[in-house]
Amino acid sequence: MNNLRLEVENEIAVLTISRPKALNALNSETLNELNEVLSDIEKRDDIKVVILTGDGEKAFVAGADIAEMVNFTAAEARAFGMRASEPFFKLMNMRQVTIAAVNGFALGGGCEISMACDIRIASDNARFGQPETGLGIIPGFGGTQRLARLVGMGRAKEMIFTCDAIKADEAYRIGLVNKVVPQAELMDTAKAMAAKIASKGSYANAIAKAAINNGYDMDIKNAVEMEANLFGITCSTNDKKEGMTAFLEKRAADLTDF
Ligand code: CAA
């Protein structure tokens, strides 16, 4: 891979987007590599949590690559958006939990890829924004949809119409990020949360993730029924037997994967 680094330790993958000369901007090559590596990770039993971050201390991802987009036709731009949506949906729907460790600018496609992850942890120097209308375009990697779902329509419209980048503490206040920490503590914090998640039933977490994602757009009655069905499935696993037996025997549970 030219623009990504993957390190796996203790069931946690750290996936680093690395195009330092363009502040880790997402070009087609990076999106293709991301799609491929996420397909591989999805199949790996030894990875329970994926942390996505950006190389360096200045930027998480400064957006989609403007140099690549500058001469796009309408058809090429559409294809570029669809190319991004494939790995973004993998982050959103893969069985592993995904955490964005946002270490600086998360603008345009950078804010959008962080929103495709399950959880966002930001360093105190992070900045979030959707500056696209200032370039004469709209967010094209899911920003008009995922931002409104995360922070509500009013705040999403304000960010998209004004192009204002917001600081990490404001992103926390409006619910765009889960936690803000000093930059030096970012990766340790993300890894500690990942380790805690990895220690739980990973099959149960995968099913919980699917239930939350799929139920979000359903009516509450069907969503709760879907949950009951999935709850039933998790009750037939070894993890459930071990988890509940361990509780009753007052010892730590040794959860495997199923
Ligand atoms: N695409 C391509 N190159 C980029 C880039 C991007 N999104 N963001 C930064 N770079 C490049 C710069 O061109 C510059 O390259 P050179 O050294 O070769 O000139 C290098 O990265 C460093 O950037 P700056 O000199 O601009 O650094 P700065 O500290 O002055 O500013 C910044 C940092 C505020 C993040 C600024 O780089 C910036 O505003 N970047 C663009 C942000 C943006 O508009 N993102 C949205 C892109 S559109 C999009 O994402 C659409 C979509 O939804 C699909």
PDB file of C-alpha atoms and ligand atoms in Angstrom:
ATOM      1  CA  MET A   1       0.000   0.000   0.000  1.00  0.00           C
ATOM      2  CA  ASN A   2       1.339   3.433  -0.933  1.00  0.00           C
ATOM      3  CA  ASN A   3      -0.873   5.585   1.283  1.00  0.00           C
ATOM      4  CA  LEU A   4      -1.909   3.399   4.218  1.00  0.00           C
ATOM      5  CA  ARG A   5      -0.120   1.658   7.066  1.00  0.00           C
ATOM      6  CA  LEU A   6      -1.645  -1.246   8.970  1.00  0.00           C
ATOM      7  CA  GLU A   7      -0.353  -2.378  12.356  1.00  0.00           C
ATOM      8  CA  VAL A   8      -2.075  -5.122  14.340  1.00  0.00           C
ATOM      9  CA  GLU A   9      -1.397  -5.786  18.010  1.00  0.00           C
ATOM     10  CA  ASN A  10      -3.526  -7.408  20.724  1.00  0.00           C
ATOM     11  CA  GLU A  11      -6.573  -7.767  18.436  1.00  0.00           C
ATOM     12  CA  ILE A  12      -6.503  -4.032  17.618  1.00  0.00           C
ATOM     13  CA  ALA A  13      -5.663  -2.732  14.147  1.00  0.00           C
ATOM     14  CA  VAL A  14      -4.287   0.768  13.713  1.00  0.00           C
ATOM     15  CA  LEU A  15      -4.867   1.927  10.155  1.00  0.00           C
ATOM     16  CA  THR A  16      -2.993   5.134   9.324  1.00  0.00           C
ATOM     17  CA  ILE A  17      -3.735   7.253   6.262  1.00  0.00           C
ATOM     18  CA  SER A  18      -0.385   8.598   5.160  1.00  0.00           C
ATOM     19  CA  ARG A  19      -0.047  11.159   2.371  1.00  0.00           C
ATOM     20  CA  PRO A  20       1.856  13.796   4.337  1.00  0.00           C
ATOM     21  CA  LYS A  21       2.520  16.096   1.409  1.00  0.00           C
ATOM     22  CA  ALA A  22      -1.232  16.554   0.868  1.00  0.00           C
ATOM     23  CA  LEU A  23      -2.194  16.466   4.571  1.00  0.00           C
ATOM     24  CA  ASN A  24      -3.515  12.909   4.046  1.00  0.00           C
ATOM     25  CA  ALA A  25      -6.109  14.054   1.473  1.00  0.00           C
ATOM     26  CA  LEU A  26      -8.123  11.178  -0.004  1.00  0.00           C
ATOM     27  CA  ASN A  27      -7.358  10.485  -3.669  1.00  0.00           C
ATOM     28  CA  SER A  28      -8.625   7.544  -5.728  1.00  0.00           C
ATOM     29  CA  GLU A  29      -5.559   5.449  -4.978  1.00  0.00           C
ATOM     30  CA  THR A  30      -6.020   5.894  -1.223  1.00  0.00           C
ATOM     31  CA  LEU A  31      -9.737   5.074  -1.447  1.00  0.00           C
ATOM     32  CA  ASN A  32      -8.958   1.904  -3.416  1.00  0.00           C
ATOM     33  CA  GLU A  33      -6.319   0.843  -0.914  1.00  0.00           C
ATOM     34  CA  LEU A  34      -8.722   1.542   1.934  1.00  0.00           C
ATOM     35  CA  ASN A  35     -11.399  -0.560   0.291  1.00  0.00           C
ATOM     36  CA  GLU A  36      -9.008  -3.464  -0.176  1.00  0.00           C
ATOM     37  CA  VAL A  37      -7.516  -3.396   3.306  1.00  0.00           C
ATOM     38  CA  LEU A  38     -10.955  -3.156   4.949  1.00  0.00           C
ATOM     39  CA  SER A  39     -12.100  -6.192   2.927  1.00  0.00           C
ATOM     40  CA  ASP A  40      -9.097  -8.090   4.283  1.00  0.00           C
ATOM     41  CA  ILE A  41      -9.679  -6.901   7.863  1.00  0.00           C
ATOM     42  CA  GLU A  42     -13.355  -7.928   7.704  1.00  0.00           C
ATOM     43  CA  LYS A  43     -12.233 -11.520   7.172  1.00  0.00           C
ATOM     44  CA  ARG A  44      -9.691 -11.568  10.015  1.00  0.00           C
ATOM     45  CA  ASP A  45     -10.691 -13.161  13.318  1.00  0.00           C
ATOM     46  CA  ASP A  46      -7.638 -11.744  15.061  1.00  0.00           C
ATOM     47  CA  ILE A  47      -8.861  -8.137  14.699  1.00  0.00           C
ATOM     48  CA  LYS A  48     -11.711  -6.950  16.911  1.00  0.00           C
ATOM     49  CA  VAL A  49     -11.379  -3.176  16.729  1.00  0.00           C
ATOM     50  CA  VAL A  50     -10.028  -0.874  14.015  1.00  0.00           C
ATOM     51  CA  ILE A  51      -8.573   2.534  14.861  1.00  0.00           C
ATOM     52  CA  LEU A  52      -8.378   4.864  11.854  1.00  0.00           C
ATOM     53  CA  THR A  53      -6.012   7.827  12.106  1.00  0.00           C
ATOM     54  CA  GLY A  54      -3.938  10.220  10.011  1.00  0.00           C
ATOM     55  CA  ASP A  55      -0.168  10.523   9.754  1.00  0.00           C
ATOM     56  CA  GLY A  56       1.527  13.461  11.480  1.00  0.00           C
ATOM     57  CA  GLU A  57       0.363  15.938  14.081  1.00  0.00           C
ATOM     58  CA  LYS A  58      -1.353  18.466  11.825  1.00  0.00           C
ATOM     59  CA  ALA A  59      -4.029  16.637   9.904  1.00  0.00           C
ATOM     60  CA  PHE A  60      -6.270  13.624  10.250  1.00  0.00           C
ATOM     61  CA  VAL A  61      -7.484  14.021   6.652  1.00  0.00           C
ATOM     62  CA  ALA A  62      -7.694  17.457   4.981  1.00  0.00           C
ATOM     63  CA  GLY A  63     -10.446  16.350   2.604  1.00  0.00           C
ATOM     64  CA  ALA A  64     -10.861  14.722  -0.736  1.00  0.00           C
ATOM     65  CA  ASP A  65      -7.924  15.495  -3.023  1.00  0.00           C
ATOM     66  CA  ILE A  66      -8.672  18.844  -4.644  1.00  0.00           C
ATOM     67  CA  ALA A  67      -5.853  18.429  -7.184  1.00  0.00           C
ATOM     68  CA  GLU A  68      -7.517  15.242  -8.449  1.00  0.00           C
ATOM     69  CA  MET A  69     -11.010  16.757  -8.472  1.00  0.00           C
ATOM     70  CA  VAL A  70     -10.204  20.064 -10.162  1.00  0.00           C
ATOM     71  CA  ASN A  71     -10.883  18.824 -13.712  1.00  0.00           C
ATOM     72  CA  PHE A  72     -13.589  16.287 -12.910  1.00  0.00           C
ATOM     73  CA  THR A  73     -16.627  16.093 -15.148  1.00  0.00           C
ATOM     74  CA  ALA A  74     -19.984  15.500 -13.484  1.00  0.00           C
ATOM     75  CA  ALA A  75     -19.745  11.778 -14.299  1.00  0.00           C
ATOM     76  CA  GLU A  76     -16.222  11.493 -12.906  1.00  0.00           C
ATOM     77  CA  ALA A  77     -17.234  13.309  -9.713  1.00  0.00           C
ATOM     78  CA  ARG A  78     -20.173  10.967  -9.235  1.00  0.00           C
ATOM     79  CA  ALA A  79     -17.907   7.950  -9.708  1.00  0.00           C
ATOM     80  CA  PHE A  80     -15.437   9.418  -7.178  1.00  0.00           C
ATOM     81  CA  GLY A  81     -18.251   9.793  -4.604  1.00  0.00           C
ATOM     82  CA  MET A  82     -19.388   6.232  -5.217  1.00  0.00           C
ATOM     83  CA  ARG A  83     -15.800   4.983  -4.966  1.00  0.00           C
ATOM     84  CA  ALA A  84     -15.579   6.504  -1.483  1.00  0.00           C
ATOM     85  CA  SER A  85     -18.938   5.176  -0.393  1.00  0.00           C
ATOM     86  CA  GLU A  86     -17.763   1.555  -0.659  1.00  0.00           C
ATOM     87  CA  PRO A  87     -14.961   1.726   1.965  1.00  0.00           C
ATOM     88  CA  PHE A  88     -16.996   4.202   4.037  1.00  0.00           C
ATOM     89  CA  PHE A  89     -19.889   1.713   4.264  1.00  0.00           C
ATOM     90  CA  LYS A  90     -17.374  -0.974   5.209  1.00  0.00           C
ATOM     91  CA  LEU A  91     -16.215   1.167   8.142  1.00  0.00           C
ATOM     92  CA  MET A  92     -19.823   1.717   9.106  1.00  0.00           C
ATOM     93  CA  ASN A  93     -21.054  -1.859   8.719  1.00  0.00           C
ATOM     94  CA  MET A  94     -18.064  -4.182   9.146  1.00  0.00           C
ATOM     95  CA  ARG A  95     -18.306  -6.560  12.062  1.00  0.00           C
ATOM     96  CA  GLN A  96     -15.349  -4.935  13.848  1.00  0.00           C
ATOM     97  CA  VAL A  97     -15.917  -1.745  15.837  1.00  0.00           C
ATOM     98  CA  THR A  98     -14.282   1.265  14.144  1.00  0.00           C
ATOM     99  CA  ILE A  99     -12.838   4.245  16.011  1.00  0.00           C
ATOM    100  CA  ALA A 100     -11.580   7.418  14.299  1.00  0.00           C
ATOM    101  CA  ALA A 101      -8.663   8.920  16.239  1.00  0.00           C
ATOM    102  CA  VAL A 102      -8.804  12.444  14.837  1.00  0.00           C
ATOM    103  CA  ASN A 103      -5.389  14.035  15.259  1.00  0.00           C
ATOM    104  CA  GLY A 104      -5.832  17.410  13.506  1.00  0.00           C
ATOM    105  CA  PHE A 105      -7.769  18.807  10.541  1.00  0.00           C
ATOM    106  CA  ALA A 106     -10.808  16.706   9.631  1.00  0.00           C
ATOM    107  CA  LEU A 107     -12.177  18.743   6.756  1.00  0.00           C
ATOM    108  CA  GLY A 108     -14.522  17.751   3.933  1.00  0.00           C
ATOM    109  CA  GLY A 109     -13.815  14.084   3.185  1.00  0.00           C
ATOM    110  CA  GLY A 110     -11.837  13.957   6.459  1.00  0.00           C
ATOM    111  CA  CYS A 111     -14.839  14.891   8.558  1.00  0.00           C
ATOM    112  CA  GLU A 112     -16.894  12.521   6.390  1.00  0.00           C
ATOM    113  CA  ILE A 113     -14.638   9.481   6.856  1.00  0.00           C
ATOM    114  CA  SER A 114     -14.555  10.087  10.625  1.00  0.00           C
ATOM    115  CA  MET A 115     -18.373  10.083  10.606  1.00  0.00           C
ATOM    116  CA  ALA A 116     -18.426   6.705   8.852  1.00  0.00           C
ATOM    117  CA  CYS A 117     -16.661   5.243  11.915  1.00  0.00           C
ATOM    118  CA  ASP A 118     -18.627   4.051  14.944  1.00  0.00           C
ATOM    119  CA  ILE A 119     -16.847   6.318  17.440  1.00  0.00           C
ATOM    120  CA  ARG A 120     -14.752   9.509  17.156  1.00  0.00           C
ATOM    121  CA  ILE A 121     -12.025  10.541  19.620  1.00  0.00           C
ATOM    122  CA  ALA A 122     -10.410  13.905  18.889  1.00  0.00           C
ATOM    123  CA  SER A 123      -7.154  15.530  19.950  1.00  0.00           C
ATOM    124  CA  ASP A 124      -7.561  19.031  21.354  1.00  0.00           C
ATOM    125  CA  ASN A 125      -6.072  20.572  18.180  1.00  0.00           C
ATOM    126  CA  ALA A 126      -8.587  18.852  15.870  1.00  0.00           C
ATOM    127  CA  ARG A 127     -10.803  20.966  13.629  1.00  0.00           C
ATOM    128  CA  PHE A 128     -13.949  19.648  11.954  1.00  0.00           C
ATOM    129  CA  GLY A 129     -15.590  21.246   8.952  1.00  0.00           C
ATOM    130  CA  GLN A 130     -17.308  20.806   5.633  1.00  0.00           C
ATOM    131  CA  PRO A 131     -15.752  23.554   3.474  1.00  0.00           C
ATOM    132  CA  GLU A 132     -17.115  22.259   0.163  1.00  0.00           C
ATOM    133  CA  THR A 133     -19.570  25.022  -0.754  1.00  0.00           C
ATOM    134  CA  GLY A 134     -16.626  27.422  -0.592  1.00  0.00           C
ATOM    135  CA  LEU A 135     -15.157  25.349  -3.439  1.00  0.00           C
ATOM    136  CA  GLY A 136     -18.436  25.476  -5.342  1.00  0.00           C
ATOM    137  CA  ILE A 137     -19.367  21.867  -4.607  1.00  0.00           C
ATOM    138  CA  ILE A 138     -21.266  19.993  -1.909  1.00  0.00           C
ATOM    139  CA  PRO A 139     -19.926  17.331   0.450  1.00  0.00           C
ATOM    140  CA  GLY A 140     -19.658  14.231  -1.739  1.00  0.00           C
ATOM    141  CA  PHE A 141     -18.554  11.506   0.640  1.00  0.00           C
ATOM    142  CA  GLY A 142     -21.757  11.301   2.710  1.00  0.00           C
ATOM    143  CA  GLY A 143     -21.416  14.607   4.589  1.00  0.00           C
ATOM    144  CA  THR A 144     -24.887  15.964   3.890  1.00  0.00           C
ATOM    145  CA  GLN A 145     -26.359  12.743   5.247  1.00  0.00           C
ATOM    146  CA  ARG A 146     -24.137  11.543   8.107  1.00  0.00           C
ATOM    147  CA  LEU A 147     -23.542  15.004   9.626  1.00  0.00           C
ATOM    148  CA  ALA A 148     -27.275  15.715   9.917  1.00  0.00           C
ATOM    149  CA  ARG A 149     -27.825  12.288  11.451  1.00  0.00           C
ATOM    150  CA  LEU A 150     -25.100  12.884  14.052  1.00  0.00           C
ATOM    151  CA  VAL A 151     -25.648  16.508  15.076  1.00  0.00           C
ATOM    152  CA  GLY A 152     -29.135  17.322  13.776  1.00  0.00           C
ATOM    153  CA  MET A 153     -30.240  19.197  10.697  1.00  0.00           C
ATOM    154  CA  GLY A 154     -29.851  22.746  12.012  1.00  0.00           C
ATOM    155  CA  ARG A 155     -26.214  22.392  13.045  1.00  0.00           C
ATOM    156  CA  ALA A 156     -25.354  20.351   9.948  1.00  0.00           C
ATOM    157  CA  LYS A 157     -26.831  23.039   7.710  1.00  0.00           C
ATOM    158  CA  GLU A 158     -24.944  25.779   9.552  1.00  0.00           C
ATOM    159  CA  MET A 159     -21.611  23.928   9.192  1.00  0.00           C
ATOM    160  CA  ILE A 160     -22.201  23.127   5.527  1.00  0.00           C
ATOM    161  CA  PHE A 161     -23.582  26.552   4.492  1.00  0.00           C
ATOM    162  CA  THR A 162     -20.967  28.648   6.385  1.00  0.00           C
ATOM    163  CA  CYS A 163     -17.993  26.271   5.829  1.00  0.00           C
ATOM    164  CA  ASP A 164     -16.870  27.208   9.356  1.00  0.00           C
ATOM    165  CA  ALA A 165     -14.479  24.705  10.916  1.00  0.00           C
ATOM    166  CA  ILE A 166     -15.312  24.010  14.532  1.00  0.00           C
ATOM    167  CA  LYS A 167     -12.869  23.246  17.325  1.00  0.00           C
ATOM    168  CA  ALA A 168     -12.722  19.887  19.089  1.00  0.00           C
ATOM    169  CA  ASP A 169     -14.537  21.099  22.218  1.00  0.00           C
ATOM    170  CA  GLU A 170     -17.402  22.456  20.114  1.00  0.00           C
ATOM    171  CA  ALA A 171     -17.507  19.161  18.174  1.00  0.00           C
ATOM    172  CA  TYR A 172     -17.816  17.400  21.534  1.00  0.00           C
ATOM    173  CA  ARG A 173     -20.536  19.799  22.709  1.00  0.00           C
ATOM    174  CA  ILE A 174     -22.719  19.114  19.665  1.00  0.00           C
ATOM    175  CA  GLY A 175     -22.168  15.350  19.749  1.00  0.00           C
ATOM    176  CA  LEU A 176     -19.929  15.069  16.717  1.00  0.00           C
ATOM    177  CA  VAL A 177     -17.145  13.480  18.794  1.00  0.00           C
ATOM    178  CA  ASN A 178     -17.291  11.163  21.793  1.00  0.00           C
ATOM    179  CA  LYS A 179     -14.212  12.431  23.635  1.00  0.00           C
ATOM    180  CA  VAL A 180     -11.516  15.124  23.415  1.00  0.00           C
ATOM    181  CA  VAL A 181      -8.024  14.550  24.801  1.00  0.00           C
ATOM    182  CA  PRO A 182      -4.617  16.262  24.629  1.00  0.00           C
ATOM    183  CA  GLN A 183      -2.864  15.312  21.393  1.00  0.00           C
ATOM    184  CA  ALA A 184      -0.112  13.380  23.214  1.00  0.00           C
ATOM    185  CA  GLU A 185      -2.770  11.118  24.756  1.00  0.00           C
ATOM    186  CA  LEU A 186      -4.842  10.510  21.630  1.00  0.00           C
ATOM    187  CA  MET A 187      -3.572   7.102  20.544  1.00  0.00           C
ATOM    188  CA  ASP A 188      -3.295   5.764  24.104  1.00  0.00           C
ATOM    189  CA  THR A 189      -6.889   6.840  24.750  1.00  0.00           C
ATOM    190  CA  ALA A 190      -8.115   5.260  21.509  1.00  0.00           C
ATOM    191  CA  LYS A 191      -6.198   2.045  22.247  1.00  0.00           C
ATOM    192  CA  ALA A 192      -7.526   1.886  25.817  1.00  0.00           C
ATOM    193  CA  MET A 193     -11.101   2.209  24.553  1.00  0.00           C
ATOM    194  CA  ALA A 194     -10.373  -0.349  21.810  1.00  0.00           C
ATOM    195  CA  ALA A 195      -8.956  -2.794  24.385  1.00  0.00           C
ATOM    196  CA  LYS A 196     -12.031  -2.405  26.569  1.00  0.00           C
ATOM    197  CA  ILE A 197     -14.299  -3.064  23.562  1.00  0.00           C
ATOM    198  CA  ALA A 198     -12.151  -6.040  22.460  1.00  0.00           C
ATOM    199  CA  SER A 199     -12.502  -7.602  25.929  1.00  0.00           C
ATOM    200  CA  LYS A 200     -16.294  -7.849  25.520  1.00  0.00           C
ATOM    201  CA  GLY A 201     -18.119 -10.382  23.398  1.00  0.00           C
ATOM    202  CA  SER A 202     -16.991  -9.407  19.919  1.00  0.00           C
ATOM    203  CA  TYR A 203     -19.784 -11.369  18.245  1.00  0.00           C
ATOM    204  CA  ALA A 204     -22.263  -9.610  20.547  1.00  0.00           C
ATOM    205  CA  ASN A 205     -20.709  -6.246  19.692  1.00  0.00           C
ATOM    206  CA  ALA A 206     -20.955  -7.023  15.972  1.00  0.00           C
ATOM    207  CA  ILE A 207     -24.640  -7.911  16.366  1.00  0.00           C
ATOM    208  CA  ALA A 208     -25.274  -4.813  18.503  1.00  0.00           C
ATOM    209  CA  LYS A 209     -23.631  -2.677  15.797  1.00  0.00           C
ATOM    210  CA  ALA A 210     -25.837  -4.208  13.106  1.00  0.00           C
ATOM    211  CA  ALA A 211     -28.927  -3.713  15.285  1.00  0.00           C
ATOM    212  CA  ILE A 212     -28.133  -0.019  15.874  1.00  0.00           C
ATOM    213  CA  ASN A 213     -27.271   0.665  12.218  1.00  0.00           C
ATOM    214  CA  ASN A 214     -30.179  -1.243  10.695  1.00  0.00           C
ATOM    215  CA  GLY A 215     -32.742  -0.106  13.245  1.00  0.00           C
ATOM    216  CA  TYR A 216     -31.882   3.589  12.851  1.00  0.00           C
ATOM    217  CA  ASP A 217     -33.974   4.046   9.722  1.00  0.00           C
ATOM    218  CA  MET A 218     -36.775   1.646  10.698  1.00  0.00           C
ATOM    219  CA  ASP A 219     -39.993   2.407  12.524  1.00  0.00           C
ATOM    220  CA  ILE A 220     -39.632   1.678  16.237  1.00  0.00           C
ATOM    221  CA  LYS A 221     -41.988  -1.322  16.271  1.00  0.00           C
ATOM    222  CA  ASN A 222     -40.161  -3.230  13.529  1.00  0.00           C
ATOM    223  CA  ALA A 223     -36.802  -2.096  14.907  1.00  0.00           C
ATOM    224  CA  VAL A 224     -37.526  -3.485  18.365  1.00  0.00           C
ATOM    225  CA  GLU A 225     -38.802  -6.725  16.831  1.00  0.00           C
ATOM    226  CA  MET A 226     -35.602  -6.990  14.806  1.00  0.00           C
ATOM    227  CA  GLU A 227     -33.670  -6.441  18.044  1.00  0.00           C
ATOM    228  CA  ALA A 228     -35.608  -9.244  19.758  1.00  0.00           C
ATOM    229  CA  ASN A 229     -34.656 -11.623  16.944  1.00  0.00           C
ATOM    230  CA  LEU A 230     -30.985 -10.678  17.195  1.00  0.00           C
ATOM    231  CA  PHE A 231     -31.137 -10.893  20.994  1.00  0.00           C
ATOM    232  CA  GLY A 232     -32.380 -14.460  20.512  1.00  0.00           C
ATOM    233  CA  ILE A 233     -29.420 -15.262  18.275  1.00  0.00           C
ATOM    234  CA  THR A 234     -26.903 -13.924  20.807  1.00  0.00           C
ATOM    235  CA  CYS A 235     -28.560 -16.064  23.482  1.00  0.00           C
ATOM    236  CA  SER A 236     -27.566 -19.198  21.569  1.00  0.00           C
ATOM    237  CA  THR A 237     -23.809 -18.555  21.702  1.00  0.00           C
ATOM    238  CA  ASN A 238     -20.996 -19.949  23.843  1.00  0.00           C
ATOM    239  CA  ASP A 239     -20.159 -16.369  24.813  1.00  0.00           C
ATOM    240  CA  LYS A 240     -23.584 -15.972  26.390  1.00  0.00           C
ATOM    241  CA  LYS A 241     -23.183 -19.219  28.329  1.00  0.00           C
ATOM    242  CA  GLU A 242     -19.711 -18.235  29.509  1.00  0.00           C
ATOM    243  CA  GLY A 243     -20.638 -14.586  30.230  1.00  0.00           C
ATOM    244  CA  MET A 244     -23.649 -15.424  32.366  1.00  0.00           C
ATOM    245  CA  THR A 245     -22.069 -18.436  34.080  1.00  0.00           C
ATOM    246  CA  ALA A 246     -19.014 -16.336  34.968  1.00  0.00           C
ATOM    247  CA  PHE A 247     -21.282 -13.678  36.472  1.00  0.00           C
ATOM    248  CA  LEU A 248     -23.105 -16.235  38.605  1.00  0.00           C
ATOM    249  CA  GLU A 249     -19.814 -17.848  39.663  1.00  0.00           C
ATOM    250  CA  LYS A 250     -18.419 -14.400  40.539  1.00  0.00           C
ATOM    251  CA  ARG A 251     -15.405 -14.668  38.218  1.00  0.00           C
ATOM    252  CA  ALA A 252     -14.174 -12.803  35.123  1.00  0.00           C
ATOM    253  CA  ALA A 253     -15.709 -14.039  31.882  1.00  0.00           C
ATOM    254  CA  ASP A 254     -13.449 -15.468  29.181  1.00  0.00           C
ATOM    255  CA  LEU A 255     -15.322 -14.457  26.059  1.00  0.00           C
ATOM    256  CA  THR A 256     -14.073 -15.815  22.765  1.00  0.00           C
ATOM    257  CA  ASP A 257     -15.887 -14.910  19.619  1.00  0.00           C
ATOM    258  CA  PHE A 258     -19.086 -16.871  19.420  1.00  0.00           C
TER     259      PHE A 258
HETATM  260  N1  CAA B   1      -6.445  18.181  -1.432  1.00  0.00           N
HETATM  261  C1  CAA B   1      -5.238  18.258  -1.993  1.00  0.00           C
HETATM  262  N2  CAA B   1      -4.151  18.828  -1.398  1.00  0.00           N
HETATM  263  C2  CAA B   1      -4.350  19.344  -0.178  1.00  0.00           C
HETATM  264  C3  CAA B   1      -5.601  19.311   0.469  1.00  0.00           C
HETATM  265  C4  CAA B   1      -6.676  18.705  -0.211  1.00  0.00           C
HETATM  266  N3  CAA B   1      -7.898  18.571   0.351  1.00  0.00           N
HETATM  267  N4  CAA B   1      -5.474  19.932   1.672  1.00  0.00           N
HETATM  268  C5  CAA B   1      -4.184  20.318   1.764  1.00  0.00           C
HETATM  269  N5  CAA B   1      -3.502  19.967   0.642  1.00  0.00           N
HETATM  270  C6  CAA B   1      -2.088  20.231   0.337  1.00  0.00           C
HETATM  271  C7  CAA B   1      -1.879  21.681  -0.009  1.00  0.00           C
HETATM  272  O1  CAA B   1      -2.177  21.925  -1.368  1.00  0.00           O
HETATM  273  C8  CAA B   1      -0.390  21.841   0.284  1.00  0.00           C
HETATM  274  O2  CAA B   1       0.343  21.310  -0.780  1.00  0.00           O
HETATM  275  P1  CAA B   1       1.653  22.077  -1.318  1.00  0.00           P
HETATM  276  O3  CAA B   1       2.604  22.084  -0.154  1.00  0.00           O
HETATM  277  O4  CAA B   1       2.120  21.220  -2.459  1.00  0.00           O
HETATM  278  O5  CAA B   1       1.221  23.442  -1.692  1.00  0.00           O
HETATM  279  C9  CAA B   1      -0.198  20.915   1.489  1.00  0.00           C
HETATM  280  O6  CAA B   1      -1.299  20.016   1.482  1.00  0.00           O
HETATM  281  C10 CAA B   1      -0.192  21.665   2.816  1.00  0.00           C
HETATM  282  O7  CAA B   1      -1.396  22.441   2.876  1.00  0.00           O
HETATM  283  P2  CAA B   1      -1.406  24.020   3.198  1.00  0.00           P
HETATM  284  O8  CAA B   1      -0.147  24.675   2.707  1.00  0.00           O
HETATM  285  O9  CAA B   1      -2.696  24.568   2.661  1.00  0.00           O
HETATM  286  O10 CAA B   1      -1.399  23.981   4.787  1.00  0.00           O
HETATM  287  P3  CAA B   1      -1.994  25.093   5.776  1.00  0.00           P
HETATM  288  O11 CAA B   1      -1.461  24.760   7.109  1.00  0.00           O
HETATM  289  O12 CAA B   1      -1.747  26.451   5.262  1.00  0.00           O
HETATM  290  O13 CAA B   1      -3.579  24.856   5.746  1.00  0.00           O
HETATM  291  C11 CAA B   1      -5.577  23.528   5.699  1.00  0.00           C
HETATM  292  C12 CAA B   1      -4.121  23.642   6.212  1.00  0.00           C
HETATM  293  C13 CAA B   1      -6.413  24.590   6.419  1.00  0.00           C
HETATM  294  C14 CAA B   1      -6.061  22.125   6.065  1.00  0.00           C
HETATM  295  C15 CAA B   1      -5.602  23.751   4.194  1.00  0.00           C
HETATM  296  O14 CAA B   1      -4.636  22.883   3.593  1.00  0.00           O
HETATM  297  C16 CAA B   1      -6.920  23.515   3.554  1.00  0.00           C
HETATM  298  O15 CAA B   1      -7.796  24.335   3.653  1.00  0.00           O
HETATM  299  N6  CAA B   1      -7.067  22.351   2.830  1.00  0.00           N
HETATM  300  C17 CAA B   1      -8.228  22.071   2.060  1.00  0.00           C
HETATM  301  C18 CAA B   1      -9.411  21.717   2.955  1.00  0.00           C
HETATM  302  C19 CAA B   1     -10.636  21.458   2.126  1.00  0.00           C
HETATM  303  O16 CAA B   1     -11.150  22.324   1.448  1.00  0.00           O
HETATM  304  N7  CAA B   1     -11.128  20.216   2.203  1.00  0.00           N
HETATM  305  C20 CAA B   1     -12.315  19.806   1.488  1.00  0.00           C
HETATM  306  C21 CAA B   1     -11.924  19.232   0.170  1.00  0.00           C
HETATM  307  S1  CAA B   1     -13.318  18.952  -0.855  1.00  0.00           S
HETATM  308  C22 CAA B   1     -13.993  17.498  -0.312  1.00  0.00           C
HETATM  309  O17 CAA B   1     -13.559  16.860   0.644  1.00  0.00           O
HETATM  310  C23 CAA B   1     -15.171  17.066  -1.119  1.00  0.00           C
HETATM  311  C24 CAA B   1     -15.885  15.854  -0.703  1.00  0.00           C
HETATM  312  O18 CAA B   1     -16.652  15.820   0.248  1.00  0.00           O
HETATM  313  C25 CAA B   1     -15.769  14.682  -1.543  1.00  0.00           C
END
